[in-house]
Short mmCIF file of C-alpha atoms in Angstrom, two decimals:
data_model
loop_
_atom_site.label_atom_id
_atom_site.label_comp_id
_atom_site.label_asym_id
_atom_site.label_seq_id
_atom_site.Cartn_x
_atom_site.Cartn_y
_atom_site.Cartn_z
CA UNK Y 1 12.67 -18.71 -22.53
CA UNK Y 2 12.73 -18.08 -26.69
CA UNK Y 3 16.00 -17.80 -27.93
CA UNK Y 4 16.51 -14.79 -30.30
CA UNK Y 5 13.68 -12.90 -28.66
CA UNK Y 6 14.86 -9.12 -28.18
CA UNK Y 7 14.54 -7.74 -24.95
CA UNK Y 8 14.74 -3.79 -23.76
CA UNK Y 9 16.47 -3.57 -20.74
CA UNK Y 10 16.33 -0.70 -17.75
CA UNK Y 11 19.73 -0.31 -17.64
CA UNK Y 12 21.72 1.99 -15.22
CA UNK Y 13 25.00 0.38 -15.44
CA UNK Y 14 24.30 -0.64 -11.79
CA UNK Y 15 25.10 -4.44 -10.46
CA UNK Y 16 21.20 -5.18 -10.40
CA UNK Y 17 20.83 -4.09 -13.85
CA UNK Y 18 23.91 -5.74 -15.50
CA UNK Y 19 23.50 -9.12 -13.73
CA UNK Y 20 19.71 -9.04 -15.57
CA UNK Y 21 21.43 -8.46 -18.82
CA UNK Y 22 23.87 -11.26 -18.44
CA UNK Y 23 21.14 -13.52 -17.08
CA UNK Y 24 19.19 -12.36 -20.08
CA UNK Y 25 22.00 -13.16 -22.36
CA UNK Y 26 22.49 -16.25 -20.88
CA UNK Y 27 18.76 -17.25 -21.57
CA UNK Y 28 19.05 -16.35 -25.06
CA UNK Y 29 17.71 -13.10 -25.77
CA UNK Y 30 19.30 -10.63 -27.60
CA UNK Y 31 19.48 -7.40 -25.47
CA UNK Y 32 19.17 -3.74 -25.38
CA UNK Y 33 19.93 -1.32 -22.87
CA UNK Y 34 17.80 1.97 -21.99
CA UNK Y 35 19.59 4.18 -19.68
CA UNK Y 36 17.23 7.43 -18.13
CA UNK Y 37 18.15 10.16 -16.60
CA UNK Y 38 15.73 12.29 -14.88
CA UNK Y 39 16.88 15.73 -13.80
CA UNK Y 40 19.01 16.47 -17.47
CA UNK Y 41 21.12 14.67 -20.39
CA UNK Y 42 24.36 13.81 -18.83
CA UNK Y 43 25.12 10.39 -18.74
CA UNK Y 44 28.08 9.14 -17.03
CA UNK Y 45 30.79 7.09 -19.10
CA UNK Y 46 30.41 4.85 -17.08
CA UNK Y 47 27.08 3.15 -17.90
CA UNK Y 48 28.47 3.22 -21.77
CA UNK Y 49 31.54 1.59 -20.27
CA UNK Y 50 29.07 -1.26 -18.39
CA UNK Y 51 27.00 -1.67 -21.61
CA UNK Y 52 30.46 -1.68 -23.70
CA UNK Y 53 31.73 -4.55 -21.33
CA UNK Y 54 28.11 -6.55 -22.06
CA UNK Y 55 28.49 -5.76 -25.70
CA UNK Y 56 25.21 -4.11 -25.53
CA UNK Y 57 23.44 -1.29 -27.66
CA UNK Y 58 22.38 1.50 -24.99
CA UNK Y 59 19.84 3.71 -25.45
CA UNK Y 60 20.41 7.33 -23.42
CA UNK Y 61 16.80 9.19 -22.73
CA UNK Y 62 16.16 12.05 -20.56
CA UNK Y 63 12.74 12.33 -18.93
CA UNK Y 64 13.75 15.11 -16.97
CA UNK Y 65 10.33 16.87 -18.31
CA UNK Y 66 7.91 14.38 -17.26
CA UNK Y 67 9.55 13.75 -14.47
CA UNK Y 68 9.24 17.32 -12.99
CA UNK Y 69 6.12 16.88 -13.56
CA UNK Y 70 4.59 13.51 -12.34
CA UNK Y 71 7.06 13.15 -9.67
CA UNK Y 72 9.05 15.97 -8.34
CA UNK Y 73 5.67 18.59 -8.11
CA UNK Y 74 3.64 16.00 -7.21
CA UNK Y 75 6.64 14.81 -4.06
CA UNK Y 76 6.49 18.71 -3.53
CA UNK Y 77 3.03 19.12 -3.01
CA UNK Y 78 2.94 15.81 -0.93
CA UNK Y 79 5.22 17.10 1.47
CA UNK Y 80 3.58 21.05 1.95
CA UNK Y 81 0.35 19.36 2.58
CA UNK Y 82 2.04 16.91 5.27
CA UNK Y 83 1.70 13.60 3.41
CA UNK Y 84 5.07 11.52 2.77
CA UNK Y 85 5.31 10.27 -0.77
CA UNK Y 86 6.93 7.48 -2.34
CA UNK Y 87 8.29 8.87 -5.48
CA UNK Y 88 9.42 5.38 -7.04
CA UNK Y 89 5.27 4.50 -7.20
CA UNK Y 90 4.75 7.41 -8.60
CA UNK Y 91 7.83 6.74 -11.07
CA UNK Y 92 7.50 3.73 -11.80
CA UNK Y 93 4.00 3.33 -14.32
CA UNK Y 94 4.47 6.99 -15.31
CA UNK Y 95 7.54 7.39 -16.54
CA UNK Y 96 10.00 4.22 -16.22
CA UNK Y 97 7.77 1.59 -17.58
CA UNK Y 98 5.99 3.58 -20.24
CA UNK Y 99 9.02 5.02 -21.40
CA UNK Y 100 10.62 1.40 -21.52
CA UNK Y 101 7.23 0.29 -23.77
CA UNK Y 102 7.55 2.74 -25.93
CA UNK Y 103 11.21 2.15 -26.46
CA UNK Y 104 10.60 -1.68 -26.72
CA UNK Y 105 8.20 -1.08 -29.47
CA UNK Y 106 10.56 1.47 -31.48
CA UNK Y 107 13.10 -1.02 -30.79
CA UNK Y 108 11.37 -4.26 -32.16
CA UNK Y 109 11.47 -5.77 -28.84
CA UNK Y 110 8.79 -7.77 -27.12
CA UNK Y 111 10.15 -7.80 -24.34
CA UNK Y 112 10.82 -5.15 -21.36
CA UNK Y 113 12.94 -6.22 -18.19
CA UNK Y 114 14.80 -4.36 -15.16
CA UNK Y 115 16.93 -5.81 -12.31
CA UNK Y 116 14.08 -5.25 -9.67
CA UNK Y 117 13.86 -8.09 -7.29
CA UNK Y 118 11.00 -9.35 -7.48
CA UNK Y 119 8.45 -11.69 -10.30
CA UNK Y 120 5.82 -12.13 -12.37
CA UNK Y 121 3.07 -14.87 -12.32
CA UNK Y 122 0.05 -15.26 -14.55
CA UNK Y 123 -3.33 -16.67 -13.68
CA UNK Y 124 -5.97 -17.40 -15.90
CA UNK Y 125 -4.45 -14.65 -18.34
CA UNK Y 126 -4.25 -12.00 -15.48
CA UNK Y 127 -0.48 -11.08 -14.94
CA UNK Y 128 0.79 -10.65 -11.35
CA UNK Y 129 3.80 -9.36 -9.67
CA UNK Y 130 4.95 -11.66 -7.38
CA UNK Y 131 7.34 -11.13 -4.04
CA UNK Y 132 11.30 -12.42 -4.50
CA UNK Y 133 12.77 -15.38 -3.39
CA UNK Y 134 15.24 -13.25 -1.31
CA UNK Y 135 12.40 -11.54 0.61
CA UNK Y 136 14.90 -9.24 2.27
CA UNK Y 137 15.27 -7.63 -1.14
CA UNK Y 138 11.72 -8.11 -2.08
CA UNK Y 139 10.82 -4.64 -4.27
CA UNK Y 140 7.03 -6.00 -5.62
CA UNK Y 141 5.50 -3.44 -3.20
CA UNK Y 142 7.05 -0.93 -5.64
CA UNK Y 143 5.47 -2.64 -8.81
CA UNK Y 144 1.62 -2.17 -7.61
CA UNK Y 145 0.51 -0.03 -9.94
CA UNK Y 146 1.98 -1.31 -13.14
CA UNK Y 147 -1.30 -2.32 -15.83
CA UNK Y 148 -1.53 -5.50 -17.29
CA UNK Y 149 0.04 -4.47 -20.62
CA UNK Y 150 3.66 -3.89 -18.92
CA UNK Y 151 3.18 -6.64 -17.17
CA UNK Y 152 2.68 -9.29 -19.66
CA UNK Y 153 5.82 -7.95 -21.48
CA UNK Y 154 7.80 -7.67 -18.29
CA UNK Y 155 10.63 -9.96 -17.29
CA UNK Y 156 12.15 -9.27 -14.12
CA UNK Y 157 15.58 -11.60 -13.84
CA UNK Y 158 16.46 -11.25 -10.40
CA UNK Y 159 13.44 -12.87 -9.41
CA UNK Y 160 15.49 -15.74 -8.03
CA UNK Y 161 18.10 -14.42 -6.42
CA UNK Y 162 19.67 -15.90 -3.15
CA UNK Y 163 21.32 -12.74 -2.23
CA UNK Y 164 23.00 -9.72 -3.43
CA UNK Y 165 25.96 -11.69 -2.63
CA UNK Y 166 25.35 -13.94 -5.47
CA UNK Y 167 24.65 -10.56 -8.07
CA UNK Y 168 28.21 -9.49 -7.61
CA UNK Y 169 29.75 -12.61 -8.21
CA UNK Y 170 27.85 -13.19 -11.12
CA UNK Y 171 28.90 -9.64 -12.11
CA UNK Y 172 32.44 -10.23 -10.94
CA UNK Y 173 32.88 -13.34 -13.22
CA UNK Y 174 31.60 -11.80 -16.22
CA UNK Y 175 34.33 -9.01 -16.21
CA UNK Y 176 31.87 -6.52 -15.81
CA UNK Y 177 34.09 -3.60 -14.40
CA UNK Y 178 30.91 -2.52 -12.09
CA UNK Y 179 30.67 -5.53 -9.77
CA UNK Y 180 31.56 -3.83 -6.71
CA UNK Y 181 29.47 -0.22 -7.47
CA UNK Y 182 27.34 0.42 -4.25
CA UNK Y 183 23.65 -0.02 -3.70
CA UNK Y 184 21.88 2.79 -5.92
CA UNK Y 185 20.24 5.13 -3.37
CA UNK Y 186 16.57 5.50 -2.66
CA UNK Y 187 15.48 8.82 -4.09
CA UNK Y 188 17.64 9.02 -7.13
CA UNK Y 189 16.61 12.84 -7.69
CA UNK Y 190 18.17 13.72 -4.09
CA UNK Y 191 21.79 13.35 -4.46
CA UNK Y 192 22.87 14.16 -1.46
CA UNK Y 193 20.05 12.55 0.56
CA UNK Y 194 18.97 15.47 2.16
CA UNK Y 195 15.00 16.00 1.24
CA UNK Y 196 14.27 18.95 3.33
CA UNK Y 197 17.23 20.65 1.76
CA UNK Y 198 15.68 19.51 -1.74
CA UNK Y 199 12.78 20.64 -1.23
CA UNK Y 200 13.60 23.97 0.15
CA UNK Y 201 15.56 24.42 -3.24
CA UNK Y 202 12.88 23.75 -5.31
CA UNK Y 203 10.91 26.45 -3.39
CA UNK Y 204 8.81 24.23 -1.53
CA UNK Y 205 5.97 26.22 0.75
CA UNK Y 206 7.15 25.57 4.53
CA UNK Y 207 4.30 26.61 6.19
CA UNK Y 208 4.45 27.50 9.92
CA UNK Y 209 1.65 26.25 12.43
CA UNK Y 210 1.39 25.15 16.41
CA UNK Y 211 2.54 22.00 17.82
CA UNK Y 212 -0.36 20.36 19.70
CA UNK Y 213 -0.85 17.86 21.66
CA UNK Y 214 -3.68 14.76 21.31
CA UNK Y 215 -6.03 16.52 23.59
CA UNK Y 216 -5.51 19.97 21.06
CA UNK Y 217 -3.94 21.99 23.14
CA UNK Y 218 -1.74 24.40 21.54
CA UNK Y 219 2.10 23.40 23.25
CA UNK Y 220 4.35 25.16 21.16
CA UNK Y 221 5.19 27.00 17.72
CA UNK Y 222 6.63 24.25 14.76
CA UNK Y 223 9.35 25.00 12.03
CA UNK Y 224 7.15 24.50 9.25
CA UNK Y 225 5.33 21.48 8.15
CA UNK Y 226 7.94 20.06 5.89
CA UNK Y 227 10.21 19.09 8.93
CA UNK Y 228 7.85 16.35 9.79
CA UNK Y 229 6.55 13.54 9.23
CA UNK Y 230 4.09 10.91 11.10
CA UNK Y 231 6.56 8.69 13.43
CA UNK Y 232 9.15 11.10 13.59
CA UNK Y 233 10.83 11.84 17.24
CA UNK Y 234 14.34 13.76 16.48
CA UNK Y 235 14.87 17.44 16.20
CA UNK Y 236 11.09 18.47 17.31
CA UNK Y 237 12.19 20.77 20.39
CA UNK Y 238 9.47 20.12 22.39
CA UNK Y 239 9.55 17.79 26.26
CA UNK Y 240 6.70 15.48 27.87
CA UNK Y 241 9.23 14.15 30.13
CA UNK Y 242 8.95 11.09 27.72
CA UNK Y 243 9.77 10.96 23.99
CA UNK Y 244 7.12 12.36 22.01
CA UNK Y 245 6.39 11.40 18.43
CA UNK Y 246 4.60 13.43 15.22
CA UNK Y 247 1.03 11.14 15.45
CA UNK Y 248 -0.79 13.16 13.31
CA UNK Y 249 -1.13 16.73 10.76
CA UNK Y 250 -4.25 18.98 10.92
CA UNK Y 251 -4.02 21.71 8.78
CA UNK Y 252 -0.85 23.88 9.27
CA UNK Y 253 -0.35 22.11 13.09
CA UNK Y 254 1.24 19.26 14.07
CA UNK Y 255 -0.02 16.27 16.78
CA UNK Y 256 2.37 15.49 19.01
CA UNK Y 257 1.86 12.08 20.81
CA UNK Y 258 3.57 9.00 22.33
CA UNK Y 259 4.54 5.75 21.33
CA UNK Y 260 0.97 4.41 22.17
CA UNK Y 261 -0.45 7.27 19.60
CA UNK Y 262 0.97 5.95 16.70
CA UNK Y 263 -0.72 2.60 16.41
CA UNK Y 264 -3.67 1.45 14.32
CA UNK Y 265 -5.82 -0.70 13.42
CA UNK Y 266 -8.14 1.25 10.94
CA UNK Y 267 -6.23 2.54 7.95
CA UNK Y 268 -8.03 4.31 5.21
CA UNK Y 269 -6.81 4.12 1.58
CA UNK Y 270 -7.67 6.16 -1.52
CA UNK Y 271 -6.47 6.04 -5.43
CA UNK Y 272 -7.33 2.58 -5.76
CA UNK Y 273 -5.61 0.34 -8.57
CA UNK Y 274 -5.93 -3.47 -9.15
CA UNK Y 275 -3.80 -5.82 -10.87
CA UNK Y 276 -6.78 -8.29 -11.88
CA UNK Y 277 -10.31 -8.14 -10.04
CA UNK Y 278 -11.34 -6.06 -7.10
CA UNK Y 279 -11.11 -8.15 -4.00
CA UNK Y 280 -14.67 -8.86 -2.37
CA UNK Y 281 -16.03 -6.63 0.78
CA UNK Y 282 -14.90 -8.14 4.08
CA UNK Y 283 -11.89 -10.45 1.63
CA UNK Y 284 -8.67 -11.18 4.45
CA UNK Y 285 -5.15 -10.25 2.38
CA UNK Y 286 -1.99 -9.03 3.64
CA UNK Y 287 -0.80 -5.65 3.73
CA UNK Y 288 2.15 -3.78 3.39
CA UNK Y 289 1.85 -0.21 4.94
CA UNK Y 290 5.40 0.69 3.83
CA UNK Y 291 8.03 -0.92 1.55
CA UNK Y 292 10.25 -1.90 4.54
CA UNK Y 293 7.30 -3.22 6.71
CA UNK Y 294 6.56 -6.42 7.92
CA UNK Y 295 3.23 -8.41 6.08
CA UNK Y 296 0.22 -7.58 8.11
CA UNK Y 297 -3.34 -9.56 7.80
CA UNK Y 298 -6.10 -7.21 7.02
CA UNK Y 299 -10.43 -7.20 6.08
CA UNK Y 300 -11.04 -4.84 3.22
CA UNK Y 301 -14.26 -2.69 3.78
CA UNK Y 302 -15.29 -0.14 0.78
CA UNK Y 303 -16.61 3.10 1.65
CA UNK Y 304 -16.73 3.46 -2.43
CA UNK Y 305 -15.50 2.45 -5.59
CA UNK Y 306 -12.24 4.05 -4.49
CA UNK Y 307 -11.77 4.10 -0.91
CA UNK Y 308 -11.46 1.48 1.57
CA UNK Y 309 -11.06 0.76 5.13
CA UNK Y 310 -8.51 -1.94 6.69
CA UNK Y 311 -9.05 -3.19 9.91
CA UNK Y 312 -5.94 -4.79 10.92
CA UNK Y 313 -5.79 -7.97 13.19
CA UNK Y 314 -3.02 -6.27 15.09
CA UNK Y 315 -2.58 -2.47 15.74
CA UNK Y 316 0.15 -0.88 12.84
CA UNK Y 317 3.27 1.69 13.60
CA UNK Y 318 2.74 4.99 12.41
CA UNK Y 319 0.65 4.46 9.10
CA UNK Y 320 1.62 7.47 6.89
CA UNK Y 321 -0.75 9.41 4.49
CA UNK Y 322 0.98 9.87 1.31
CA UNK Y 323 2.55 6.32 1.67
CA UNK Y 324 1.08 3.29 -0.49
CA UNK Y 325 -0.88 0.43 1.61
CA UNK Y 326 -0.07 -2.67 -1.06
CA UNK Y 327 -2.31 -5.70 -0.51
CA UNK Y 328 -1.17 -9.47 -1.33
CA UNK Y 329 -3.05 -12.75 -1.73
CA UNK Y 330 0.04 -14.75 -0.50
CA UNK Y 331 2.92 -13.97 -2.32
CA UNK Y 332 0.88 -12.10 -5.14
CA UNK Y 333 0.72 -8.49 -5.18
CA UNK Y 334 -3.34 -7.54 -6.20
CA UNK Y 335 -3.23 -4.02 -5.68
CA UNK Y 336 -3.32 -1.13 -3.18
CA UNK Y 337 -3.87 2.76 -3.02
CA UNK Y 338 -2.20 5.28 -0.89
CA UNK Y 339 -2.87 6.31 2.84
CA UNK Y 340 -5.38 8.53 3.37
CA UNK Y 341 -5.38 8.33 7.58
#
């Protein structure tokens, strides 16, 4: 790495996001920090306190604006028309990585970094994201969508890291007073956790409907469609003498099937993006159907320029509309879309 080169850190005063900085540091670069907030403009003292510690220059933005808008109404509509979003795809090229560009730029920094696990490879001048060394930390199926100019700017620190393990300590030994901070949560918006109480307070439309079953027989009355989603088995008040699971939405009604309804081996994806060329018709890749599934091999079929099929070698658990389908040539992330059915 250049010595002296400035670099504009996502920084949330978090362990992921100080041990970048001090690897960062350690490399050479002169750092910044860029702290967001996206529902107002309070900022805890704490992040100034982390950045203080790293003797750091932080940057405090609030987004809150464009994030209502390209995230939260678009996770609000997702879920009244029965699709489960993923608001940190939808975050991330919108809002997190532009905003840390245009900051860079104001800044005088080449540069851009955050404490994601995961890295960056180029090819032939094509820049790729590319899976973690600690695969159970892996977060490139979250980076999909990023173009190629945040990518060639973007260093991503953690890349190498054993374990989260190692983080802390390398927090802990730098005096950092954060080093033992939990594990940020996964829908930073939802405090509590609770996203049918979330969306309910953001006057989300909870449309009622039937239950039915496979067949489409009408079995039962549901409690509006933003209770469910595709996989789900808890809290739906209906018996088969066998669990039942939510296989499917049609309309306002919910599919109720079993175990064996949730598998397949056809997935449809839509709102195509590509990180370098578009793979070929009938190309073999692996796929990730949701950030915490397993790699899956997969043939790529177009039905057009922005919908394909993937016909999966084996049959796949509950593939969720709304959810992104992120393909990989090896360890190389190469695009994706979201679920469509």
């Amino acid at each position: 790495m250049l010595k002296n080169t400035k670099v504009l850190v996502g920084f949330s005063g978090g362990v992921d996001s100080t041990a970048s900085v001090i690897l960062l540091q350690k490399a050479g670069y002169e750092v910044v920090g860029l702290c967001f907030n996206v529902i107002n403009d309070y900022f805890p003292d704490k992040i100034q306190a982390a950045a203080d510690s790293l003797g750091i220059k932080l940057i405090k933005v609030c987004v809150a604006n464009q994030f209502k808008e390209k995230v939260i109404d678009v996770f609000k509509s997702e879920y009244e028309n029965g699709r489960t979003p993923n608001p940190c795809i939808l975050c991330n090229p919108a809002i997190k990585f532009k905003t840390l560009i245009e900051y860079a730029d104001k800044e005088g920094c080449e540069y851009i970094a955050t404490g994601h696990y995961a890295g960056i490879q180029c090819i032939s001048g094509v820049y790729y994201v590319k899976k973690a060394v600690n695969l159970a930390k892996d977060q490139s199926y979250m980076l999909y969508r990023l173009p190629q100019e945040v990518l060639k700017r973007l260093i991503l620190p953690l890349k190498g890291a054993q374990s989260k393990d190692d983080v802390r300590t390398l927090v802990n030994v730098s005096g950092a007073p954060n080093a033992n901070d939990k594990d940020s949560q996964d829908i930073c918006f939802i405090l509590d956790g609770d996203y049918k109480a979330y969306l309910n307070s953001i006057g989300a439309k909870n449309t009622l409907g039937n239950f039915l079953d496979t067949k489409g027989n009408i079995i039962g009355k549901h409690q509006g469609i933003l209770n469910y989603t595709i996989g789900q088995r808890k809290g739906l008040g209906v018996t088969f003498g066998r669990p039942a699971y939510v296989v499917e939405f049609k309309g306002n009604d919910v599919i109720l099937g079993f175990e064996d309804d949730l598998f397949k081996k056809i997935v449809s994806v839509n709102q195509l993006f590509w990180t370098g060329e578009a793979p070929e018709e009938g190309s073999k890749l692996y796929c990730k159907l949701r950030y915490s599934a397993k790699d899956a091999i997969c043939e790529i079929h177009y039905i057009n320029q922005d919908e394909i099929q993937l016909s999966f070698e084996e049959a796949q658990r509950a593939p969720t509309p709304g959810q992104a389908a992120v393909l990989y040539n090896n360890n190389l992330v190469i695009g994706g879309g979201f679920i469509v059915k």
